[in-house]
């Protein structure tokens, strides 16, 4: 692990300052959907980390059935209770949000923190939200040299808010729960973004449902596995005083009636069984993708790993040119240089079914050939 311009194990301070959308080097508000908007709408999408075959029919029907209640204001009590039961928690430890992204904004605005630190490379919205709220943000940058592994000692002792993803977007690293547990201490809020945890077989290394970790806040999203990015639904699991503080920062009725119906449906036993099955399928499809990518080692392509999420991170010389050529060939992939700690040689690829992956690998072969000197 390293920091920009600093010795290993120290936090990067040059990121300080509330400068909005960009930190001067990285567009923190660039996300995978930018690759498929407008002229990219017809591309085969390996840029967005939403499962491709979702939402399933039964979920669409549950959402559609809720539309008859749109005249009434949303009532989140049943959905909140269902989420609490899914994790074995009292309802006071659950807060429903309009996607995990809203939770980052609430945390940035509602919690009184002096020294927030974000562990990168990871989803950039937490830092963007903190900076927009006026916070100075420190960074701990993990290194490709050691597989983007986290050493808790690298986080400054005086950090009173620490944000880390697990499994981490975009590196696909799954940090051991014990490693994350070592980040917790009195007076510190530890935010673990588990948006992709339900894509991990058995949800191993999950902290959701734990009440023995001081200051723990776990974020979950239902948009990735269930294809609900357009509906916006997620939730926070935290101590009652924390969820109460976040709830006070929310606008009235922040989660729509259709989103509440989806939340309740997605935590029922049948849905959890389907998600578990999907996680194993994703793992098999990811192994197929990684094996195919490793065939391009002679072109300098390296897969960061071992990948454990529904996406893989690759390093590739001429990656920017290859990405542009892939667009010409009909495929969208996620650029990596908008993530702090990465540069233009990195690309993130969403895991897709084997037929799609095989076609993509053929296109990658063509793109590499067309961009060679």
mmCIF file of C-alpha atoms in Angstrom:
data_model
loop_
_atom_site.group_PDB
_atom_site.id
_atom_site.type_symbol
_atom_site.label_atom_id
_atom_site.label_comp_id
_atom_site.label_asym_id
_atom_site.label_seq_id
_atom_site.Cartn_x
_atom_site.Cartn_y
_atom_site.Cartn_z
ATOM 1 C CA UNK A 1 0.000 0.000 0.000
ATOM 2 C CA UNK A 2 1.231 3.479 -0.761
ATOM 3 C CA UNK A 3 0.271 7.114 -0.837
ATOM 4 C CA UNK A 4 0.778 9.711 -3.542
ATOM 5 C CA UNK A 5 4.047 11.421 -2.775
ATOM 6 C CA UNK A 6 4.299 9.886 0.688
ATOM 7 C CA UNK A 7 5.953 6.913 2.304
ATOM 8 C CA UNK A 8 4.074 3.656 2.557
ATOM 9 C CA UNK A 9 1.455 3.491 5.294
ATOM 10 C CA UNK A 10 0.734 7.224 5.530
ATOM 11 C CA UNK A 11 -2.444 9.031 4.554
ATOM 12 C CA UNK A 12 -2.345 11.228 1.478
ATOM 13 C CA UNK A 13 -3.073 14.795 2.563
ATOM 14 C CA UNK A 14 -2.937 16.537 -0.820
ATOM 15 C CA UNK A 15 -6.545 15.529 -1.414
ATOM 16 C CA UNK A 16 -7.711 17.989 1.228
ATOM 17 C CA UNK A 17 -10.257 20.655 0.442
ATOM 18 C CA UNK A 18 -13.888 20.825 -0.645
ATOM 19 C CA UNK A 19 -13.390 21.360 -4.387
ATOM 20 C CA UNK A 20 -16.588 19.736 -5.683
ATOM 21 C CA UNK A 21 -16.664 17.328 -8.558
ATOM 22 C CA UNK A 22 -12.950 16.957 -9.175
ATOM 23 C CA UNK A 23 -9.857 16.823 -7.018
ATOM 24 C CA UNK A 24 -7.744 18.253 -9.823
ATOM 25 C CA UNK A 25 -6.581 14.832 -10.977
ATOM 26 C CA UNK A 26 -9.682 12.637 -10.804
ATOM 27 C CA UNK A 27 -13.284 13.171 -11.818
ATOM 28 C CA UNK A 28 -14.913 11.839 -8.665
ATOM 29 C CA UNK A 29 -18.381 12.018 -10.196
ATOM 30 C CA UNK A 30 -17.565 9.898 -13.250
ATOM 31 C CA UNK A 31 -19.361 6.552 -13.037
ATOM 32 C CA UNK A 32 -19.782 3.563 -15.311
ATOM 33 C CA UNK A 33 -23.113 4.740 -16.695
ATOM 34 C CA UNK A 34 -21.284 7.566 -18.469
ATOM 35 C CA UNK A 35 -19.845 4.957 -20.826
ATOM 36 C CA UNK A 36 -23.304 3.881 -22.012
ATOM 37 C CA UNK A 37 -25.213 7.151 -22.180
ATOM 38 C CA UNK A 38 -26.082 8.901 -25.426
ATOM 39 C CA UNK A 39 -23.863 7.474 -28.199
ATOM 40 C CA UNK A 40 -23.012 4.473 -26.006
ATOM 41 C CA UNK A 41 -26.588 3.299 -25.564
ATOM 42 C CA UNK A 42 -26.240 0.613 -28.241
ATOM 43 C CA UNK A 43 -22.990 -0.822 -26.858
ATOM 44 C CA UNK A 44 -22.674 -4.158 -25.079
ATOM 45 C CA UNK A 45 -22.283 -3.003 -21.490
ATOM 46 C CA UNK A 46 -19.308 -4.207 -19.459
ATOM 47 C CA UNK A 47 -18.980 -0.806 -17.798
ATOM 48 C CA UNK A 48 -21.871 -0.832 -15.317
ATOM 49 C CA UNK A 49 -21.802 -3.202 -12.345
ATOM 50 C CA UNK A 50 -25.512 -4.028 -12.424
ATOM 51 C CA UNK A 51 -26.401 -7.657 -13.099
ATOM 52 C CA UNK A 52 -27.487 -7.887 -16.710
ATOM 53 C CA UNK A 53 -30.485 -10.246 -16.454
ATOM 54 C CA UNK A 54 -32.407 -8.206 -13.876
ATOM 55 C CA UNK A 55 -34.843 -7.266 -12.499
ATOM 56 C CA UNK A 56 -36.556 -10.659 -12.728
ATOM 57 C CA UNK A 57 -40.218 -10.886 -13.648
ATOM 58 C CA UNK A 58 -41.421 -11.598 -10.099
ATOM 59 C CA UNK A 59 -39.703 -8.436 -8.874
ATOM 60 C CA UNK A 60 -41.106 -6.312 -11.688
ATOM 61 C CA UNK A 61 -44.555 -7.624 -10.788
ATOM 62 C CA UNK A 62 -44.095 -6.709 -7.117
ATOM 63 C CA UNK A 63 -43.020 -3.210 -8.054
ATOM 64 C CA UNK A 64 -45.888 -2.848 -10.537
ATOM 65 C CA UNK A 65 -48.384 -3.987 -7.916
ATOM 66 C CA UNK A 66 -47.285 -1.122 -5.657
ATOM 67 C CA UNK A 67 -48.301 1.515 -8.195
ATOM 68 C CA UNK A 68 -51.908 1.377 -7.049
ATOM 69 C CA UNK A 69 -50.799 2.964 -3.792
ATOM 70 C CA UNK A 70 -49.052 6.002 -5.264
ATOM 71 C CA UNK A 71 -51.729 8.391 -4.037
ATOM 72 C CA UNK A 72 -50.643 7.759 -0.446
ATOM 73 C CA UNK A 73 -47.416 8.964 1.081
ATOM 74 C CA UNK A 74 -44.773 6.215 1.342
ATOM 75 C CA UNK A 75 -44.824 4.137 4.523
ATOM 76 C CA UNK A 76 -41.498 2.430 5.060
ATOM 77 C CA UNK A 77 -42.295 0.546 8.263
ATOM 78 C CA UNK A 78 -42.896 -2.864 6.688
ATOM 79 C CA UNK A 79 -39.822 -2.673 4.458
ATOM 80 C CA UNK A 80 -37.665 -1.477 7.344
ATOM 81 C CA UNK A 81 -38.861 -4.350 9.504
ATOM 82 C CA UNK A 82 -38.182 -6.819 6.696
ATOM 83 C CA UNK A 83 -34.619 -5.584 6.261
ATOM 84 C CA UNK A 84 -34.061 -5.713 10.008
ATOM 85 C CA UNK A 85 -35.337 -9.298 10.150
ATOM 86 C CA UNK A 86 -33.104 -10.280 7.219
ATOM 87 C CA UNK A 87 -30.041 -9.236 9.234
ATOM 88 C CA UNK A 88 -31.321 -10.216 12.690
ATOM 89 C CA UNK A 89 -31.358 -6.634 13.926
ATOM 90 C CA UNK A 90 -33.857 -4.386 15.683
ATOM 91 C CA UNK A 91 -35.547 -1.893 13.376
ATOM 92 C CA UNK A 92 -33.805 0.979 15.168
ATOM 93 C CA UNK A 93 -30.554 -0.177 13.548
ATOM 94 C CA UNK A 94 -31.927 0.105 9.993
ATOM 95 C CA UNK A 95 -32.394 3.164 7.798
ATOM 96 C CA UNK A 96 -33.759 2.872 4.260
ATOM 97 C CA UNK A 97 -32.204 5.206 1.690
ATOM 98 C CA UNK A 98 -32.575 6.164 -1.943
ATOM 99 C CA UNK A 99 -29.667 3.941 -2.901
ATOM 100 C CA UNK A 100 -26.348 3.693 -1.111
ATOM 101 C CA UNK A 101 -25.319 6.998 -2.718
ATOM 102 C CA UNK A 102 -27.827 8.881 -0.557
ATOM 103 C CA UNK A 103 -26.311 7.269 2.509
ATOM 104 C CA UNK A 104 -22.906 8.751 1.683
ATOM 105 C CA UNK A 105 -24.442 12.219 1.476
ATOM 106 C CA UNK A 106 -26.240 11.735 4.795
ATOM 107 C CA UNK A 107 -23.054 10.572 6.505
ATOM 108 C CA UNK A 108 -21.137 13.560 5.152
ATOM 109 C CA UNK A 109 -23.769 16.051 6.305
ATOM 110 C CA UNK A 110 -25.095 14.577 9.533
ATOM 111 C CA UNK A 111 -21.997 13.307 11.360
ATOM 112 C CA UNK A 112 -19.660 15.682 13.132
ATOM 113 C CA UNK A 113 -16.220 14.541 12.061
ATOM 114 C CA UNK A 114 -12.866 16.294 12.042
ATOM 115 C CA UNK A 115 -10.629 13.927 10.089
ATOM 116 C CA UNK A 116 -12.404 11.725 7.532
ATOM 117 C CA UNK A 117 -10.258 9.274 5.584
ATOM 118 C CA UNK A 118 -11.254 7.290 2.504
ATOM 119 C CA UNK A 119 -9.419 4.120 1.523
ATOM 120 C CA UNK A 120 -8.754 4.146 -2.232
ATOM 121 C CA UNK A 121 -9.034 2.944 -4.935
ATOM 122 C CA UNK A 122 -12.749 2.620 -4.257
ATOM 123 C CA UNK A 123 -16.125 4.033 -5.245
ATOM 124 C CA UNK A 124 -15.532 7.772 -5.436
ATOM 125 C CA UNK A 125 -18.936 9.016 -4.277
ATOM 126 C CA UNK A 126 -18.074 8.881 -0.540
ATOM 127 C CA UNK A 127 -15.189 11.292 -1.001
ATOM 128 C CA UNK A 128 -17.190 13.507 -3.354
ATOM 129 C CA UNK A 129 -20.009 13.730 -0.790
ATOM 130 C CA UNK A 130 -17.597 14.557 2.021
ATOM 131 C CA UNK A 131 -15.870 17.240 0.005
ATOM 132 C CA UNK A 132 -19.161 18.766 -1.112
ATOM 133 C CA UNK A 133 -20.160 18.964 2.564
ATOM 134 C CA UNK A 134 -17.034 21.015 3.277
ATOM 135 C CA UNK A 135 -14.827 18.346 4.802
ATOM 136 C CA UNK A 136 -11.119 18.007 4.247
ATOM 137 C CA UNK A 137 -10.571 14.421 3.153
ATOM 138 C CA UNK A 138 -7.488 12.320 3.714
ATOM 139 C CA UNK A 139 -6.699 9.283 1.613
ATOM 140 C CA UNK A 140 -5.032 5.957 2.113
ATOM 141 C CA UNK A 141 -4.048 4.621 -1.304
ATOM 142 C CA UNK A 142 -3.659 0.866 -1.613
ATOM 143 C CA UNK A 143 -1.081 -0.510 -4.011
ATOM 144 C CA UNK A 144 -1.317 -2.928 -6.909
ATOM 145 C CA UNK A 145 2.056 -4.286 -5.801
ATOM 146 C CA UNK A 146 0.431 -6.120 -2.897
ATOM 147 C CA UNK A 147 -2.914 -6.761 -4.534
ATOM 148 C CA UNK A 148 -4.631 -3.668 -3.093
ATOM 149 C CA UNK A 149 -4.634 -5.291 0.345
ATOM 150 C CA UNK A 150 -5.438 -3.194 3.388
ATOM 151 C CA UNK A 151 -3.102 -2.803 6.350
ATOM 152 C CA UNK A 152 -5.090 -1.206 9.186
ATOM 153 C CA UNK A 153 -1.899 0.430 10.437
ATOM 154 C CA UNK A 154 -1.889 2.638 7.338
ATOM 155 C CA UNK A 155 -5.007 4.473 8.535
ATOM 156 C CA UNK A 156 -4.089 7.470 10.699
ATOM 157 C CA UNK A 157 -4.832 6.977 14.380
ATOM 158 C CA UNK A 158 -6.714 10.277 14.580
ATOM 159 C CA UNK A 159 -9.084 9.495 11.681
ATOM 160 C CA UNK A 160 -12.583 9.718 13.157
ATOM 161 C CA UNK A 161 -14.374 8.554 9.997
ATOM 162 C CA UNK A 162 -12.972 5.788 7.784
ATOM 163 C CA UNK A 163 -14.667 4.635 4.577
ATOM 164 C CA UNK A 164 -13.758 1.360 2.872
ATOM 165 C CA UNK A 165 -15.520 -0.874 0.358
ATOM 166 C CA UNK A 166 -15.860 -4.640 0.730
ATOM 167 C CA UNK A 167 -15.660 -6.153 -1.815
ATOM 168 C CA UNK A 168 -14.086 -3.001 -3.150
ATOM 169 C CA UNK A 169 -15.131 -1.314 -6.351
ATOM 170 C CA UNK A 170 -13.116 -1.258 -8.645
ATOM 171 C CA UNK A 171 -10.381 -3.596 -7.377
ATOM 172 C CA UNK A 172 -12.719 -6.538 -6.624
ATOM 173 C CA UNK A 173 -10.708 -7.220 -3.449
ATOM 174 C CA UNK A 174 -12.559 -8.856 -0.558
ATOM 175 C CA UNK A 175 -10.959 -7.730 2.694
ATOM 176 C CA UNK A 176 -11.096 -10.146 5.640
ATOM 177 C CA UNK A 177 -13.700 -9.150 8.224
ATOM 178 C CA UNK A 178 -11.030 -9.381 10.931
ATOM 179 C CA UNK A 179 -8.882 -6.839 9.064
ATOM 180 C CA UNK A 180 -11.761 -4.374 8.909
ATOM 181 C CA UNK A 181 -12.612 -5.048 12.521
ATOM 182 C CA UNK A 182 -9.131 -3.858 13.452
ATOM 183 C CA UNK A 183 -10.018 -0.419 12.059
ATOM 184 C CA UNK A 184 -12.722 0.076 14.687
ATOM 185 C CA UNK A 185 -12.093 2.043 17.852
ATOM 186 C CA UNK A 186 -13.909 4.301 20.274
ATOM 187 C CA UNK A 187 -14.631 7.709 18.797
ATOM 188 C CA UNK A 188 -14.358 6.520 15.187
ATOM 189 C CA UNK A 189 -17.121 5.827 12.677
ATOM 190 C CA UNK A 190 -16.160 2.909 10.441
ATOM 191 C CA UNK A 191 -18.177 2.900 7.214
ATOM 192 C CA UNK A 192 -18.019 -0.361 5.262
ATOM 193 C CA UNK A 193 -19.669 -0.223 1.851
ATOM 194 C CA UNK A 194 -21.029 -3.722 1.199
ATOM 195 C CA UNK A 195 -22.942 -2.806 -1.972
ATOM 196 C CA UNK A 196 -21.570 -5.890 -3.740
ATOM 197 C CA UNK A 197 -21.434 -8.300 -0.807
ATOM 198 C CA UNK A 198 -24.513 -10.231 -1.924
ATOM 199 C CA UNK A 199 -22.576 -11.160 -5.082
ATOM 200 C CA UNK A 200 -20.030 -13.015 -2.898
ATOM 201 C CA UNK A 201 -20.962 -16.672 -2.290
ATOM 202 C CA UNK A 202 -21.993 -17.058 1.317
ATOM 203 C CA UNK A 203 -21.396 -13.333 1.898
ATOM 204 C CA UNK A 204 -18.197 -14.375 3.614
ATOM 205 C CA UNK A 205 -16.355 -11.537 5.350
ATOM 206 C CA UNK A 206 -19.603 -9.553 5.725
ATOM 207 C CA UNK A 207 -20.037 -7.286 8.733
ATOM 208 C CA UNK A 208 -23.744 -6.638 8.160
ATOM 209 C CA UNK A 209 -25.658 -7.728 11.222
ATOM 210 C CA UNK A 210 -22.692 -7.299 13.592
ATOM 211 C CA UNK A 211 -23.359 -5.267 16.724
ATOM 212 C CA UNK A 212 -20.038 -5.906 18.468
ATOM 213 C CA UNK A 213 -17.923 -3.559 16.314
ATOM 214 C CA UNK A 214 -17.694 -0.034 17.790
ATOM 215 C CA UNK A 215 -18.825 2.741 15.447
ATOM 216 C CA UNK A 216 -19.685 0.348 12.615
ATOM 217 C CA UNK A 217 -21.887 1.583 9.775
ATOM 218 C CA UNK A 218 -22.618 -0.913 6.987
ATOM 219 C CA UNK A 219 -24.147 0.224 3.706
ATOM 220 C CA UNK A 220 -26.029 -2.142 1.448
ATOM 221 C CA UNK A 221 -27.465 -1.605 -2.027
ATOM 222 C CA UNK A 222 -30.263 -3.538 -3.699
ATOM 223 C CA UNK A 223 -29.592 -1.984 -7.080
ATOM 224 C CA UNK A 224 -26.665 -4.152 -8.207
ATOM 225 C CA UNK A 225 -27.845 -7.732 -7.826
ATOM 226 C CA UNK A 226 -31.476 -6.932 -8.643
ATOM 227 C CA UNK A 227 -31.020 -4.409 -11.455
ATOM 228 C CA UNK A 228 -32.772 -1.551 -9.655
ATOM 229 C CA UNK A 229 -30.376 1.319 -10.336
ATOM 230 C CA UNK A 230 -33.247 3.334 -11.778
ATOM 231 C CA UNK A 231 -35.404 2.782 -8.692
ATOM 232 C CA UNK A 232 -32.808 3.818 -6.065
ATOM 233 C CA UNK A 233 -33.001 1.650 -2.979
ATOM 234 C CA UNK A 234 -30.448 0.772 -0.324
ATOM 235 C CA UNK A 235 -30.068 0.838 3.428
ATOM 236 C CA UNK A 236 -27.828 1.631 6.369
ATOM 237 C CA UNK A 237 -27.127 -0.697 9.299
ATOM 238 C CA UNK A 238 -25.751 1.105 12.330
ATOM 239 C CA UNK A 239 -26.232 1.897 15.996
ATOM 240 C CA UNK A 240 -29.644 3.445 16.750
ATOM 241 C CA UNK A 241 -28.183 6.856 17.544
ATOM 242 C CA UNK A 242 -26.406 6.896 14.180
ATOM 243 C CA UNK A 243 -29.440 5.881 12.145
ATOM 244 C CA UNK A 244 -31.472 8.499 14.034
ATOM 245 C CA UNK A 245 -28.955 11.215 13.172
ATOM 246 C CA UNK A 246 -28.955 10.194 9.519
ATOM 247 C CA UNK A 247 -32.739 10.045 9.430
ATOM 248 C CA UNK A 248 -32.957 13.618 10.716
ATOM 249 C CA UNK A 249 -30.851 14.698 7.740
ATOM 250 C CA UNK A 250 -33.154 12.996 5.237
ATOM 251 C CA UNK A 251 -35.962 14.846 3.476
ATOM 252 C CA UNK A 252 -39.488 13.676 4.205
ATOM 253 C CA UNK A 253 -40.478 10.432 2.453
ATOM 254 C CA UNK A 254 -37.045 9.848 0.879
ATOM 255 C CA UNK A 255 -37.819 6.361 -0.451
ATOM 256 C CA UNK A 256 -40.675 5.926 -2.921
ATOM 257 C CA UNK A 257 -43.491 3.404 -2.530
ATOM 258 C CA UNK A 258 -42.216 1.252 -5.456
ATOM 259 C CA UNK A 259 -38.718 1.244 -3.963
ATOM 260 C CA UNK A 260 -40.113 0.186 -0.577
ATOM 261 C CA UNK A 261 -41.988 -2.664 -2.240
ATOM 262 C CA UNK A 262 -38.754 -3.745 -3.932
ATOM 263 C CA UNK A 263 -36.817 -3.597 -0.650
ATOM 264 C CA UNK A 264 -39.326 -5.823 1.081
ATOM 265 C CA UNK A 265 -39.394 -8.284 -1.805
ATOM 266 C CA UNK A 266 -35.602 -8.518 -2.127
ATOM 267 C CA UNK A 267 -35.025 -9.611 1.470
ATOM 268 C CA UNK A 268 -37.607 -12.401 1.498
ATOM 269 C CA UNK A 269 -36.289 -15.997 1.695
ATOM 270 C CA UNK A 270 -37.018 -16.802 -1.951
ATOM 271 C CA UNK A 271 -35.138 -13.706 -3.103
ATOM 272 C CA UNK A 272 -32.187 -14.436 -0.819
ATOM 273 C CA UNK A 273 -31.985 -17.962 -2.243
ATOM 274 C CA UNK A 274 -32.046 -16.573 -5.782
ATOM 275 C CA UNK A 275 -29.321 -14.057 -4.933
ATOM 276 C CA UNK A 276 -27.191 -16.820 -3.425
ATOM 277 C CA UNK A 277 -27.566 -18.865 -6.605
ATOM 278 C CA UNK A 278 -26.650 -15.818 -8.696
ATOM 279 C CA UNK A 279 -23.518 -15.270 -6.585
ATOM 280 C CA UNK A 280 -22.241 -18.746 -7.456
ATOM 281 C CA UNK A 281 -23.018 -18.190 -11.122
ATOM 282 C CA UNK A 282 -21.184 -14.868 -11.047
ATOM 283 C CA UNK A 283 -18.164 -16.567 -9.496
ATOM 284 C CA UNK A 284 -18.108 -19.155 -12.295
ATOM 285 C CA UNK A 285 -18.563 -16.502 -14.991
ATOM 286 C CA UNK A 286 -15.835 -14.384 -13.412
ATOM 287 C CA UNK A 287 -13.424 -17.313 -13.472
ATOM 288 C CA UNK A 288 -14.192 -17.764 -17.174
ATOM 289 C CA UNK A 289 -13.550 -14.059 -17.837
ATOM 290 C CA UNK A 290 -10.290 -14.050 -15.880
ATOM 291 C CA UNK A 291 -9.033 -17.162 -17.676
ATOM 292 C CA UNK A 292 -9.764 -15.512 -21.014
ATOM 293 C CA UNK A 293 -8.068 -12.281 -20.020
ATOM 294 C CA UNK A 294 -4.963 -14.118 -18.888
ATOM 295 C CA UNK A 295 -4.495 -15.298 -22.471
ATOM 296 C CA UNK A 296 -3.462 -11.717 -23.272
ATOM 297 C CA UNK A 297 -0.515 -11.695 -20.878
ATOM 298 C CA UNK A 298 1.876 -11.352 -23.816
ATOM 299 C CA UNK A 299 0.203 -8.006 -24.566
ATOM 300 C CA UNK A 300 1.032 -6.827 -21.055
ATOM 301 C CA UNK A 301 -2.474 -7.352 -19.649
ATOM 302 C CA UNK A 302 -2.577 -8.123 -15.928
ATOM 303 C CA UNK A 303 -5.649 -8.954 -13.858
ATOM 304 C CA UNK A 304 -5.726 -7.553 -10.326
ATOM 305 C CA UNK A 305 -6.704 -10.225 -7.943
ATOM 306 C CA UNK A 306 -7.840 -12.493 -6.798
ATOM 307 C CA UNK A 307 -11.100 -10.862 -7.868
ATOM 308 C CA UNK A 308 -14.083 -11.610 -5.636
ATOM 309 C CA UNK A 309 -16.741 -9.164 -6.881
ATOM 310 C CA UNK A 310 -18.946 -9.085 -9.992
ATOM 311 C CA UNK A 311 -16.226 -7.177 -11.870
ATOM 312 C CA UNK A 312 -12.497 -7.371 -12.495
ATOM 313 C CA UNK A 313 -9.799 -4.716 -12.679
ATOM 314 C CA UNK A 314 -7.136 -5.042 -15.356
ATOM 315 C CA UNK A 315 -3.952 -3.166 -16.126
ATOM 316 C CA UNK A 316 -3.066 -2.799 -19.761
ATOM 317 C CA UNK A 317 -0.586 -0.669 -21.691
ATOM 318 C CA UNK A 318 -2.447 1.593 -24.126
ATOM 319 C CA UNK A 319 -5.636 0.985 -22.124
ATOM 320 C CA UNK A 320 -7.175 4.315 -23.168
ATOM 321 C CA UNK A 321 -6.651 3.541 -26.856
ATOM 322 C CA UNK A 322 -7.943 -0.008 -26.394
ATOM 323 C CA UNK A 323 -11.057 1.305 -24.632
ATOM 324 C CA UNK A 324 -11.777 3.659 -27.509
ATOM 325 C CA UNK A 325 -11.290 0.874 -30.040
ATOM 326 C CA UNK A 326 -13.590 -1.417 -28.065
ATOM 327 C CA UNK A 327 -16.299 1.247 -28.377
ATOM 328 C CA UNK A 328 -15.865 1.172 -32.139
ATOM 329 C CA UNK A 329 -16.258 -2.611 -31.971
ATOM 330 C CA UNK A 330 -19.432 -2.287 -29.894
ATOM 331 C CA UNK A 331 -18.300 -2.732 -26.267
ATOM 332 C CA UNK A 332 -18.295 -0.330 -23.318
ATOM 333 C CA UNK A 333 -15.805 -0.807 -20.469
ATOM 334 C CA UNK A 334 -15.106 1.385 -17.463
ATOM 335 C CA UNK A 335 -12.059 3.650 -17.521
ATOM 336 C CA UNK A 336 -9.974 3.396 -14.367
ATOM 337 C CA UNK A 337 -8.188 6.737 -14.242
ATOM 338 C CA UNK A 338 -11.055 8.489 -12.419
ATOM 339 C CA UNK A 339 -10.319 6.399 -9.318
ATOM 340 C CA UNK A 340 -7.656 7.874 -6.981
ATOM 341 C CA UNK A 341 -4.707 5.513 -6.971
ATOM 342 C CA UNK A 342 -5.199 4.394 -10.585
ATOM 343 C CA UNK A 343 -4.141 5.870 -13.913
ATOM 344 C CA UNK A 344 -4.958 5.514 -17.607
ATOM 345 C CA UNK A 345 -3.563 1.977 -17.769
ATOM 346 C CA UNK A 346 -6.490 0.571 -15.777
ATOM 347 C CA UNK A 347 -9.892 -0.704 -16.930
ATOM 348 C CA UNK A 348 -12.770 -2.258 -14.998
ATOM 349 C CA UNK A 349 -14.826 -4.992 -16.643
ATOM 350 C CA UNK A 350 -18.195 -6.188 -15.377
ATOM 351 C CA UNK A 351 -18.714 -9.948 -15.256
ATOM 352 C CA UNK A 352 -21.188 -11.131 -17.877
ATOM 353 C CA UNK A 353 -22.426 -14.500 -19.126
ATOM 354 C CA UNK A 354 -20.036 -16.753 -21.031
ATOM 355 C CA UNK A 355 -21.452 -16.022 -24.482
ATOM 356 C CA UNK A 356 -21.054 -12.279 -23.950
ATOM 357 C CA UNK A 357 -17.587 -12.752 -22.462
ATOM 358 C CA UNK A 358 -16.422 -14.878 -25.375
ATOM 359 C CA UNK A 359 -17.549 -12.253 -27.853
ATOM 360 C CA UNK A 360 -15.935 -9.543 -25.797
ATOM 361 C CA UNK A 361 -12.627 -11.426 -25.703
ATOM 362 C CA UNK A 362 -12.699 -11.649 -29.489
ATOM 363 C CA UNK A 363 -13.297 -7.900 -29.662
ATOM 364 C CA UNK A 364 -10.476 -7.308 -27.180
ATOM 365 C CA UNK A 365 -8.149 -9.346 -29.385
ATOM 366 C CA UNK A 366 -9.097 -7.132 -32.327
ATOM 367 C CA UNK A 367 -8.724 -3.942 -30.303
ATOM 368 C CA UNK A 368 -5.272 -4.947 -29.112
ATOM 369 C CA UNK A 369 -4.196 -5.760 -32.670
ATOM 370 C CA UNK A 370 -5.507 -2.424 -33.944
ATOM 371 C CA UNK A 371 -3.714 -0.404 -31.261
ATOM 372 C CA UNK A 372 -0.306 -2.032 -31.440
ATOM 373 C CA UNK A 373 2.500 0.222 -32.587
#
